[in-house]
Amino acid sequence: MSEKILVIGANGQIGTELVTALRNQYGAEQVIASDINNPAYAIRNSGPFEFANVLDKENLHHLFHKHQPTQVYLLAAILSATGEQKPKLAWDLNMNGLIHVLDLAVEFGTAKVFWPSSIAVFGPNSPKQNTPQYCIMDPNTVYGFSKLAGERWCEYYHAKHGLDVRSIRYPGIISWKAAPGGGTTDYAIHIFYEALKTGTYQSFLSANTMLPMMYMYDAIRATLSLMEAPAENISIRSSYNLAGMSFTPAQLAEQIKQQMPDFSISYADHDPRQAIADSWPQSIDDSQAKTDWNWQPEYDLKRLTEEMLKNLKNSLNL
Ligand code: VAH
C-alpha cells in the first residue's frame, strides 16, 4: 500500500524541509502539508496543503478521517525562548497537541508517528559533557519540561497501545531555507544573515556558550533514517539523543572570519536566553542512535559555515 504522510507544522523551520524531503522520497501527492499559517510558496506549489490547528481535535479528526495517513509527523511546537514568554500556551500546545495526535493515530490505525523532542529536556543538573541517553533530567524551561513529558507520553502510547511512535532529541538546528522560530539557538542562524548584510553581529549568547548543534541536512537525514528503520531495531521509545557538532559563538565567528576576514562579532549582556542556554548540555552522547539505526553526521562546523554562506548569498541575492 502506498504511503500517505501528514506533516503538521509544515511551515516551520524543520517542517518546511521535511515536507520537501518526504515529497521527494514518496511522491508529492502522498505528502499532505498542514499548518495553522498560510503555506510558504514552496509548500503550497509542490503538493497538497490543509489548514491544521493542533489545539482543535475536531479539526485534526477531520484531517485523519479525510486522508487516513499511514504516517504522521507532528512538528508544531512553541520553542524555548517564546515558551518563557507564553508559558501556559507553550504547555497547552506542546502537550495537548501531542496527546490529540497520539489519540487519533491509535483511533485511525496510523502505522508510524514522528514527534521531535530536544536537548532542552536536560537541565542544570544533567551532565554537561557527552550527556547520556539516561541521566538526571531537570529542565527548567516550559519548552524543556513539555518535551520531557511528551517523551513519557510517547513511550506510554507505545507500551499501552502498541503505537509505533518515534522521536529524536534534536540539538540546535541550523538552516537557511526557512526562518527559525523563537529558539535559544537561533543566534547561530541570525549570525549568517547579519554577516552577509552588515558584516557584524551582536550575539545574545556569550562568547563561550557551548551548545550542541546540527546542520538541517543532517537533521532531515537522521529523521528519515529513524522512521525507515525496522521497528525491531528501535530500542528507545522516549526519544533518541542525537548529536552533530558543538560550538560556541566565538568559534562560529572565527569560522565565518575564515571566509569573511572583515566580519566582527560583539556580545549583548543580560539576555534572558543566556540562562536557558546555560541550563543545557554542551555535548551529547548519541551512541544509541548510532547502534540502533547507523546514525552518522556528515557536517562539521567548517562545512556548515561554507554551506550557509554560499546558500544565503544566493537566496538573499547578495
Ligand atoms: C530552541 N531550537 O532553541 C530549539 C532547540 C535545542 C534547541 O530545541 O528552543
mmCIF file of C-alpha atoms and ligand atoms in Angstrom:
data_model
loop_
_atom_site.group_PDB
_atom_site.id
_atom_site.type_symbol
_atom_site.label_atom_id
_atom_site.label_comp_id
_atom_site.label_asym_id
_atom_site.label_seq_id
_atom_site.Cartn_x
_atom_site.Cartn_y
_atom_site.Cartn_z
ATOM 1 C CA MET A 1 0.000 0.000 0.000
ATOM 2 C CA SER A 2 1.401 3.447 -0.837
ATOM 3 C CA GLU A 3 2.275 5.823 1.975
ATOM 4 C CA LYS A 4 0.048 8.765 2.883
ATOM 5 C CA ILE A 5 2.002 11.138 5.095
ATOM 6 C CA LEU A 6 0.539 14.031 7.101
ATOM 7 C CA VAL A 7 3.013 16.703 8.248
ATOM 8 C CA ILE A 8 1.571 19.004 10.925
ATOM 9 C CA GLY A 9 3.588 22.202 11.368
ATOM 10 C CA ALA A 10 4.796 22.136 7.759
ATOM 11 C CA ASN A 11 5.633 25.859 7.659
ATOM 12 C CA GLY A 12 8.200 25.724 10.448
ATOM 13 C CA GLN A 13 11.988 25.599 10.166
ATOM 14 C CA ILE A 14 12.116 21.777 10.183
ATOM 15 C CA GLY A 15 8.681 21.195 8.644
ATOM 16 C CA THR A 16 9.492 23.150 5.502
ATOM 17 C CA GLU A 17 12.476 20.955 4.686
ATOM 18 C CA LEU A 18 10.894 17.739 5.931
ATOM 19 C CA VAL A 19 7.938 18.183 3.540
ATOM 20 C CA THR A 20 10.329 18.638 0.627
ATOM 21 C CA ALA A 21 12.389 15.585 1.604
ATOM 22 C CA LEU A 22 9.275 13.418 2.103
ATOM 23 C CA ARG A 23 7.758 14.562 -1.196
ATOM 24 C CA ASN A 24 10.999 13.719 -2.979
ATOM 25 C CA GLN A 25 11.015 10.294 -1.371
ATOM 26 C CA TYR A 26 7.332 9.281 -1.527
ATOM 27 C CA GLY A 27 5.847 11.486 -4.230
ATOM 28 C CA ALA A 28 4.326 14.939 -3.848
ATOM 29 C CA GLU A 29 0.702 13.809 -3.768
ATOM 30 C CA GLN A 30 1.464 11.323 -0.961
ATOM 31 C CA VAL A 31 2.553 14.063 1.458
ATOM 32 C CA ILE A 32 -0.078 16.426 2.890
ATOM 33 C CA ALA A 33 1.465 19.547 4.379
ATOM 34 C CA SER A 34 -0.592 21.209 7.100
ATOM 35 C CA ASP A 35 -0.179 24.245 9.311
ATOM 36 C CA ILE A 36 -2.182 26.935 11.088
ATOM 37 C CA ASN A 37 -0.479 29.576 8.960
ATOM 38 C CA ASN A 38 -0.668 30.143 5.216
ATOM 39 C CA PRO A 39 1.695 27.833 3.352
ATOM 40 C CA ALA A 40 5.001 29.117 2.105
ATOM 41 C CA TYR A 41 5.230 29.223 -1.693
ATOM 42 C CA ALA A 42 7.406 26.117 -1.963
ATOM 43 C CA ILE A 43 4.984 24.123 0.182
ATOM 44 C CA ARG A 44 1.791 25.370 -1.498
ATOM 45 C CA ASN A 45 3.067 24.723 -5.004
ATOM 46 C CA SER A 46 4.642 21.328 -4.550
ATOM 47 C CA GLY A 47 1.735 19.263 -3.211
ATOM 48 C CA PRO A 48 -1.470 19.159 -1.123
ATOM 49 C CA PHE A 49 -1.934 21.567 1.795
ATOM 50 C CA GLU A 50 -4.502 21.631 4.634
ATOM 51 C CA PHE A 51 -5.029 24.099 7.450
ATOM 52 C CA ALA A 52 -4.463 22.424 10.829
ATOM 53 C CA ASN A 53 -4.804 23.618 14.408
ATOM 54 C CA VAL A 54 -3.283 21.107 16.828
ATOM 55 C CA LEU A 55 -5.409 22.520 19.662
ATOM 56 C CA ASP A 56 -8.623 21.758 17.726
ATOM 57 C CA LYS A 57 -9.158 17.991 17.989
ATOM 58 C CA GLU A 58 -12.204 18.145 15.703
ATOM 59 C CA ASN A 59 -10.073 19.769 13.014
ATOM 60 C CA LEU A 60 -7.393 17.096 13.399
ATOM 61 C CA HIS A 61 -10.031 14.322 13.426
ATOM 62 C CA HIS A 62 -11.324 15.646 10.089
ATOM 63 C CA LEU A 63 -7.794 15.519 8.607
ATOM 64 C CA PHE A 64 -7.181 11.955 9.850
ATOM 65 C CA HIS A 65 -10.607 10.846 8.545
ATOM 66 C CA LYS A 66 -10.167 12.534 5.156
ATOM 67 C CA HIS A 67 -6.588 11.386 4.481
ATOM 68 C CA GLN A 68 -6.227 8.163 6.541
ATOM 69 C CA PRO A 69 -2.486 8.867 6.976
ATOM 70 C CA THR A 70 -0.068 5.937 7.210
ATOM 71 C CA GLN A 71 2.499 8.249 8.836
ATOM 72 C CA VAL A 72 2.133 11.493 10.813
ATOM 73 C CA TYR A 73 4.936 13.964 11.611
ATOM 74 C CA LEU A 74 3.915 16.402 14.367
ATOM 75 C CA LEU A 75 6.280 19.373 14.271
ATOM 76 C CA ALA A 76 4.029 22.127 15.637
ATOM 77 C CA ALA A 77 5.558 23.449 18.856
ATOM 78 C CA ILE A 78 6.432 26.601 20.776
ATOM 79 C CA LEU A 79 10.208 26.689 21.306
ATOM 80 C CA SER A 80 12.302 27.632 24.320
ATOM 81 C CA ALA A 81 12.540 31.427 24.218
ATOM 82 C CA THR A 82 8.945 32.045 23.133
ATOM 83 C CA GLY A 83 7.794 29.431 25.628
ATOM 84 C CA GLU A 84 9.167 31.504 28.503
ATOM 85 C CA GLN A 85 7.150 34.497 27.270
ATOM 86 C CA LYS A 86 3.945 32.435 26.833
ATOM 87 C CA PRO A 87 4.321 29.538 29.329
ATOM 88 C CA LYS A 88 0.678 28.368 29.503
ATOM 89 C CA LEU A 89 0.227 28.470 25.712
ATOM 90 C CA ALA A 90 3.512 26.611 25.250
ATOM 91 C CA TRP A 91 2.427 23.875 27.687
ATOM 92 C CA ASP A 92 -1.045 23.653 26.123
ATOM 93 C CA LEU A 93 0.163 23.492 22.507
ATOM 94 C CA ASN A 94 3.200 21.257 23.068
ATOM 95 C CA MET A 95 1.341 18.840 25.374
ATOM 96 C CA ASN A 96 -2.273 18.701 24.167
ATOM 97 C CA GLY A 97 -1.244 18.916 20.527
ATOM 98 C CA LEU A 98 0.803 15.753 21.038
ATOM 99 C CA ILE A 99 -1.901 13.921 23.005
ATOM 100 C CA HIS A 100 -4.514 14.717 20.333
ATOM 101 C CA VAL A 101 -2.254 13.273 17.634
ATOM 102 C CA LEU A 102 -1.357 10.168 19.669
ATOM 103 C CA ASP A 103 -5.064 9.502 20.349
ATOM 104 C CA LEU A 104 -6.056 9.962 16.704
ATOM 105 C CA ALA A 105 -3.149 7.822 15.486
ATOM 106 C CA VAL A 106 -4.439 4.973 17.677
ATOM 107 C CA GLU A 107 -8.063 5.566 16.575
ATOM 108 C CA PHE A 108 -7.196 5.578 12.863
ATOM 109 C CA GLY A 109 -4.500 2.896 12.970
ATOM 110 C CA THR A 110 -1.687 5.182 11.796
ATOM 111 C CA ALA A 111 1.343 2.956 11.206
ATOM 112 C CA LYS A 112 4.055 5.387 12.356
ATOM 113 C CA VAL A 113 4.214 8.743 14.174
ATOM 114 C CA PHE A 114 7.212 11.092 14.469
ATOM 115 C CA TRP A 115 7.447 13.700 17.201
ATOM 116 C CA PRO A 116 10.527 15.897 17.863
ATOM 117 C CA SER A 117 11.988 16.245 21.311
ATOM 118 C CA SER A 118 15.036 18.348 22.107
ATOM 119 C CA ILE A 119 18.242 18.504 24.129
ATOM 120 C CA ALA A 120 16.181 21.024 26.112
ATOM 121 C CA VAL A 121 14.862 18.041 28.118
ATOM 122 C CA PHE A 122 18.164 18.168 30.049
ATOM 123 C CA GLY A 123 18.656 20.703 32.826
ATOM 124 C CA PRO A 124 21.179 22.317 35.195
ATOM 125 C CA ASN A 125 21.953 19.045 36.997
ATOM 126 C CA SER A 126 22.276 16.894 33.867
ATOM 127 C CA PRO A 127 25.880 16.025 32.908
ATOM 128 C CA LYS A 128 27.211 18.830 30.673
ATOM 129 C CA GLN A 129 29.647 16.814 28.530
ATOM 130 C CA ASN A 130 28.627 13.803 26.429
ATOM 131 C CA THR A 131 25.213 13.875 28.077
ATOM 132 C CA PRO A 132 23.984 10.253 28.065
ATOM 133 C CA GLN A 133 20.628 8.883 26.929
ATOM 134 C CA TYR A 134 19.677 8.267 30.578
ATOM 135 C CA CYS A 135 20.684 10.677 33.373
ATOM 136 C CA ILE A 136 19.287 13.325 35.720
ATOM 137 C CA MET A 137 16.831 15.446 33.738
ATOM 138 C CA ASP A 138 15.639 18.624 35.466
ATOM 139 C CA PRO A 139 14.688 21.032 32.647
ATOM 140 C CA ASN A 140 13.709 24.475 33.940
ATOM 141 C CA THR A 141 12.013 25.845 30.802
ATOM 142 C CA VAL A 142 8.384 25.177 29.875
ATOM 143 C CA TYR A 143 9.592 24.030 26.478
ATOM 144 C CA GLY A 144 12.050 21.617 28.116
ATOM 145 C CA PHE A 145 9.649 20.005 30.556
ATOM 146 C CA SER A 146 6.859 19.885 27.967
ATOM 147 C CA LYS A 147 9.237 17.913 25.751
ATOM 148 C CA LEU A 148 10.254 15.685 28.682
ATOM 149 C CA ALA A 149 6.596 14.983 29.500
ATOM 150 C CA GLY A 150 5.927 14.413 25.802
ATOM 151 C CA GLU A 151 8.652 11.753 25.711
ATOM 152 C CA ARG A 152 6.861 9.982 28.581
ATOM 153 C CA TRP A 153 3.555 10.111 26.656
ATOM 154 C CA CYS A 154 5.225 8.668 23.533
ATOM 155 C CA GLU A 155 6.707 5.757 25.479
ATOM 156 C CA TYR A 156 3.316 5.233 27.203
ATOM 157 C CA TYR A 157 1.360 5.079 23.914
ATOM 158 C CA HIS A 158 3.887 2.605 22.537
ATOM 159 C CA ALA A 159 3.638 0.396 25.646
ATOM 160 C CA LYS A 160 -0.145 0.614 26.199
ATOM 161 C CA HIS A 161 -1.439 0.876 22.614
ATOM 162 C CA GLY A 162 1.384 -0.565 20.516
ATOM 163 C CA LEU A 163 1.681 2.751 18.646
ATOM 164 C CA ASP A 164 4.914 2.951 16.625
ATOM 165 C CA VAL A 165 5.820 6.497 17.685
ATOM 166 C CA ARG A 166 9.455 7.546 17.249
ATOM 167 C CA SER A 167 11.323 10.618 18.421
ATOM 168 C CA ILE A 168 14.665 12.468 18.305
ATOM 169 C CA ARG A 169 16.125 14.934 20.817
ATOM 170 C CA TYR A 170 17.227 17.488 18.238
ATOM 171 C CA PRO A 171 20.145 19.819 19.075
ATOM 172 C CA GLY A 172 20.016 23.385 17.795
ATOM 173 C CA ILE A 173 19.290 23.108 14.070
ATOM 174 C CA ILE A 174 20.873 25.484 11.590
ATOM 175 C CA SER A 175 19.358 26.115 8.171
ATOM 176 C CA TRP A 176 18.787 28.831 5.596
ATOM 177 C CA LYS A 177 15.567 27.866 3.762
ATOM 178 C CA ALA A 178 13.018 28.780 6.449
ATOM 179 C CA ALA A 179 13.371 31.198 9.358
ATOM 180 C CA PRO A 180 13.732 29.759 12.870
ATOM 181 C CA GLY A 181 11.001 30.495 15.364
ATOM 182 C CA GLY A 182 11.703 31.640 18.893
ATOM 183 C CA GLY A 183 14.556 29.394 19.877
ATOM 184 C CA THR A 184 17.647 29.990 22.019
ATOM 185 C CA THR A 185 19.956 28.530 19.381
ATOM 186 C CA ASP A 186 18.638 30.917 16.702
ATOM 187 C CA TYR A 187 21.737 33.115 17.130
ATOM 188 C CA ALA A 188 23.617 30.536 15.051
ATOM 189 C CA ILE A 189 21.296 31.315 12.129
ATOM 190 C CA HIS A 190 20.915 35.089 12.570
ATOM 191 C CA ILE A 191 24.727 35.477 12.601
ATOM 192 C CA PHE A 192 24.980 34.335 8.972
ATOM 193 C CA TYR A 193 22.301 36.786 7.766
ATOM 194 C CA GLU A 194 23.988 39.681 9.605
ATOM 195 C CA ALA A 195 27.473 38.670 8.456
ATOM 196 C CA LEU A 196 26.317 38.921 4.834
ATOM 197 C CA LYS A 197 24.100 42.013 5.244
ATOM 198 C CA THR A 198 26.154 44.172 7.633
ATOM 199 C CA GLY A 199 29.460 42.401 8.272
ATOM 200 C CA THR A 200 28.839 42.366 12.012
ATOM 201 C CA TYR A 201 26.616 40.597 14.551
ATOM 202 C CA GLN A 202 25.752 41.112 18.221
ATOM 203 C CA SER A 203 25.278 37.693 19.807
ATOM 204 C CA PHE A 204 22.632 37.326 22.518
ATOM 205 C CA LEU A 205 24.659 34.429 23.939
ATOM 206 C CA SER A 206 28.086 34.970 25.494
ATOM 207 C CA ALA A 207 31.269 34.108 23.611
ATOM 208 C CA ASN A 208 31.952 30.807 25.346
ATOM 209 C CA THR A 209 28.413 29.375 25.411
ATOM 210 C CA MET A 210 28.975 25.872 24.056
ATOM 211 C CA LEU A 211 25.840 24.184 22.650
ATOM 212 C CA PRO A 212 25.068 21.031 20.635
ATOM 213 C CA MET A 213 24.143 21.950 17.067
ATOM 214 C CA MET A 214 23.367 20.289 13.724
ATOM 215 C CA TYR A 215 23.000 21.319 10.089
ATOM 216 C CA MET A 216 19.470 20.810 8.742
ATOM 217 C CA TYR A 217 20.659 18.366 6.074
ATOM 218 C CA ASP A 218 21.860 16.013 8.837
ATOM 219 C CA ALA A 219 18.696 16.531 10.907
ATOM 220 C CA ILE A 220 16.442 15.572 7.988
ATOM 221 C CA ARG A 221 18.645 12.597 7.103
ATOM 222 C CA ALA A 222 18.522 11.385 10.733
ATOM 223 C CA THR A 223 14.736 11.760 10.869
ATOM 224 C CA LEU A 224 14.184 9.716 7.711
ATOM 225 C CA SER A 225 16.718 7.081 8.840
ATOM 226 C CA LEU A 226 14.914 6.685 12.159
ATOM 227 C CA MET A 227 11.491 6.427 10.500
ATOM 228 C CA GLU A 228 12.676 3.887 7.925
ATOM 229 C CA ALA A 229 14.457 1.646 10.452
ATOM 230 C CA PRO A 230 12.787 -1.727 11.197
ATOM 231 C CA ALA A 231 10.637 -1.444 14.349
ATOM 232 C CA GLU A 232 12.611 -4.233 15.993
ATOM 233 C CA ASN A 233 15.756 -2.070 15.835
ATOM 234 C CA ILE A 234 14.155 0.766 17.836
ATOM 235 C CA SER A 235 15.202 0.327 21.473
ATOM 236 C CA ILE A 236 14.325 3.851 22.634
ATOM 237 C CA ARG A 237 10.622 4.768 22.708
ATOM 238 C CA SER A 238 11.013 8.026 24.643
ATOM 239 C CA SER A 239 13.389 9.949 22.356
ATOM 240 C CA TYR A 240 16.866 9.359 20.908
ATOM 241 C CA ASN A 241 19.820 11.573 21.787
ATOM 242 C CA LEU A 242 21.274 12.951 18.559
ATOM 243 C CA ALA A 243 24.490 14.913 18.011
ATOM 244 C CA GLY A 244 26.071 16.720 15.074
ATOM 245 C CA MET A 245 28.664 19.145 16.440
ATOM 246 C CA SER A 246 29.153 21.518 19.392
ATOM 247 C CA PHE A 247 30.483 25.073 19.205
ATOM 248 C CA THR A 248 30.436 28.474 20.882
ATOM 249 C CA PRO A 249 29.509 31.844 19.326
ATOM 250 C CA ALA A 250 33.222 32.733 19.368
ATOM 251 C CA GLN A 251 34.158 29.541 17.491
ATOM 252 C CA LEU A 252 31.388 30.143 14.949
ATOM 253 C CA ALA A 253 32.559 33.722 14.443
ATOM 254 C CA GLU A 254 36.134 32.508 13.891
ATOM 255 C CA GLN A 255 34.890 30.048 11.266
ATOM 256 C CA ILE A 256 32.945 32.831 9.481
ATOM 257 C CA LYS A 257 36.101 35.011 9.517
ATOM 258 C CA GLN A 258 37.910 32.277 7.572
ATOM 259 C CA GLN A 259 35.532 33.127 4.711
ATOM 260 C CA MET A 260 34.886 36.810 5.548
ATOM 261 C CA PRO A 261 38.008 38.283 7.241
ATOM 262 C CA ASP A 262 36.298 41.621 7.972
ATOM 263 C CA PHE A 263 33.429 40.040 9.914
ATOM 264 C CA SER A 264 33.155 41.136 13.561
ATOM 265 C CA ILE A 265 31.101 39.896 16.491
ATOM 266 C CA SER A 266 30.028 41.588 19.729
ATOM 267 C CA TYR A 267 28.081 40.262 22.721
ATOM 268 C CA ALA A 268 24.934 41.570 24.409
ATOM 269 C CA ASP A 269 24.603 41.307 28.194
ATOM 270 C CA HIS A 270 21.706 40.020 30.305
ATOM 271 C CA ASP A 271 19.694 38.429 27.516
ATOM 272 C CA PRO A 272 17.143 36.008 29.106
ATOM 273 C CA ARG A 273 18.169 33.353 26.624
ATOM 274 C CA GLN A 274 21.592 33.091 28.273
ATOM 275 C CA ALA A 275 20.106 31.397 31.341
ATOM 276 C CA ILE A 276 18.271 28.925 29.074
ATOM 277 C CA ALA A 277 21.472 28.080 27.186
ATOM 278 C CA ASP A 278 23.426 27.724 30.451
ATOM 279 C CA SER A 279 20.928 25.072 31.628
ATOM 280 C CA TRP A 280 21.537 22.861 28.593
ATOM 281 C CA PRO A 281 24.294 20.315 27.814
ATOM 282 C CA GLN A 282 27.411 21.278 25.895
ATOM 283 C CA SER A 283 27.747 17.965 24.039
ATOM 284 C CA ILE A 284 25.601 14.853 23.575
ATOM 285 C CA ASP A 285 26.327 11.105 23.573
ATOM 286 C CA ASP A 286 24.251 9.671 20.713
ATOM 287 C CA SER A 287 25.786 6.180 20.711
ATOM 288 C CA GLN A 288 22.352 4.511 20.938
ATOM 289 C CA ALA A 289 21.223 6.121 17.678
ATOM 290 C CA LYS A 290 24.493 5.019 16.082
ATOM 291 C CA THR A 291 23.896 1.446 17.270
ATOM 292 C CA ASP A 292 20.173 1.149 16.530
ATOM 293 C CA TRP A 293 19.916 2.856 13.130
ATOM 294 C CA ASN A 294 23.500 3.541 11.954
ATOM 295 C CA TRP A 295 23.425 7.264 12.576
ATOM 296 C CA GLN A 296 26.473 9.249 11.445
ATOM 297 C CA PRO A 297 26.554 13.056 10.985
ATOM 298 C CA GLU A 298 28.113 14.391 7.761
ATOM 299 C CA TYR A 299 28.516 18.092 8.627
ATOM 300 C CA ASP A 300 31.119 19.734 10.856
ATOM 301 C CA LEU A 301 31.430 23.456 11.658
ATOM 302 C CA LYS A 302 33.660 24.252 8.671
ATOM 303 C CA ARG A 303 31.365 22.583 6.145
ATOM 304 C CA LEU A 304 28.241 24.061 7.777
ATOM 305 C CA THR A 305 29.691 27.587 7.593
ATOM 306 C CA GLU A 306 30.632 27.175 3.933
ATOM 307 C CA GLU A 307 27.157 25.845 3.065
ATOM 308 C CA MET A 308 25.268 28.543 4.995
ATOM 309 C CA LEU A 309 27.246 31.441 3.494
ATOM 310 C CA LYS A 310 27.083 30.017 -0.045
ATOM 311 C CA ASN A 311 23.343 29.323 0.027
ATOM 312 C CA LEU A 312 22.348 32.519 1.842
ATOM 313 C CA LYS A 313 24.355 34.650 -0.594
ATOM 314 C CA ASN A 314 22.286 33.111 -3.393
ATOM 315 C CA SER A 315 18.906 33.244 -1.672
ATOM 316 C CA LEU A 316 19.464 36.856 -0.499
ATOM 317 C CA ASN A 317 20.827 37.848 -3.925
ATOM 318 C CA LEU A 318 23.958 39.269 -2.294
HETATM 319 C C1 VAH B 1 15.356 26.088 20.772
HETATM 320 N N1 VAH B 1 15.970 25.475 18.502
HETATM 321 O O1 VAH B 1 16.335 26.838 20.761
HETATM 322 C C2 VAH B 1 15.307 24.980 19.713
HETATM 323 C C3 VAH B 1 16.018 23.729 20.166
HETATM 324 C C4 VAH B 1 17.958 22.708 21.402
HETATM 325 C C5 VAH B 1 17.247 23.981 20.987
HETATM 326 O O2 VAH B 1 15.159 22.859 20.814
HETATM 327 O O3 VAH B 1 14.429 26.214 21.549
#
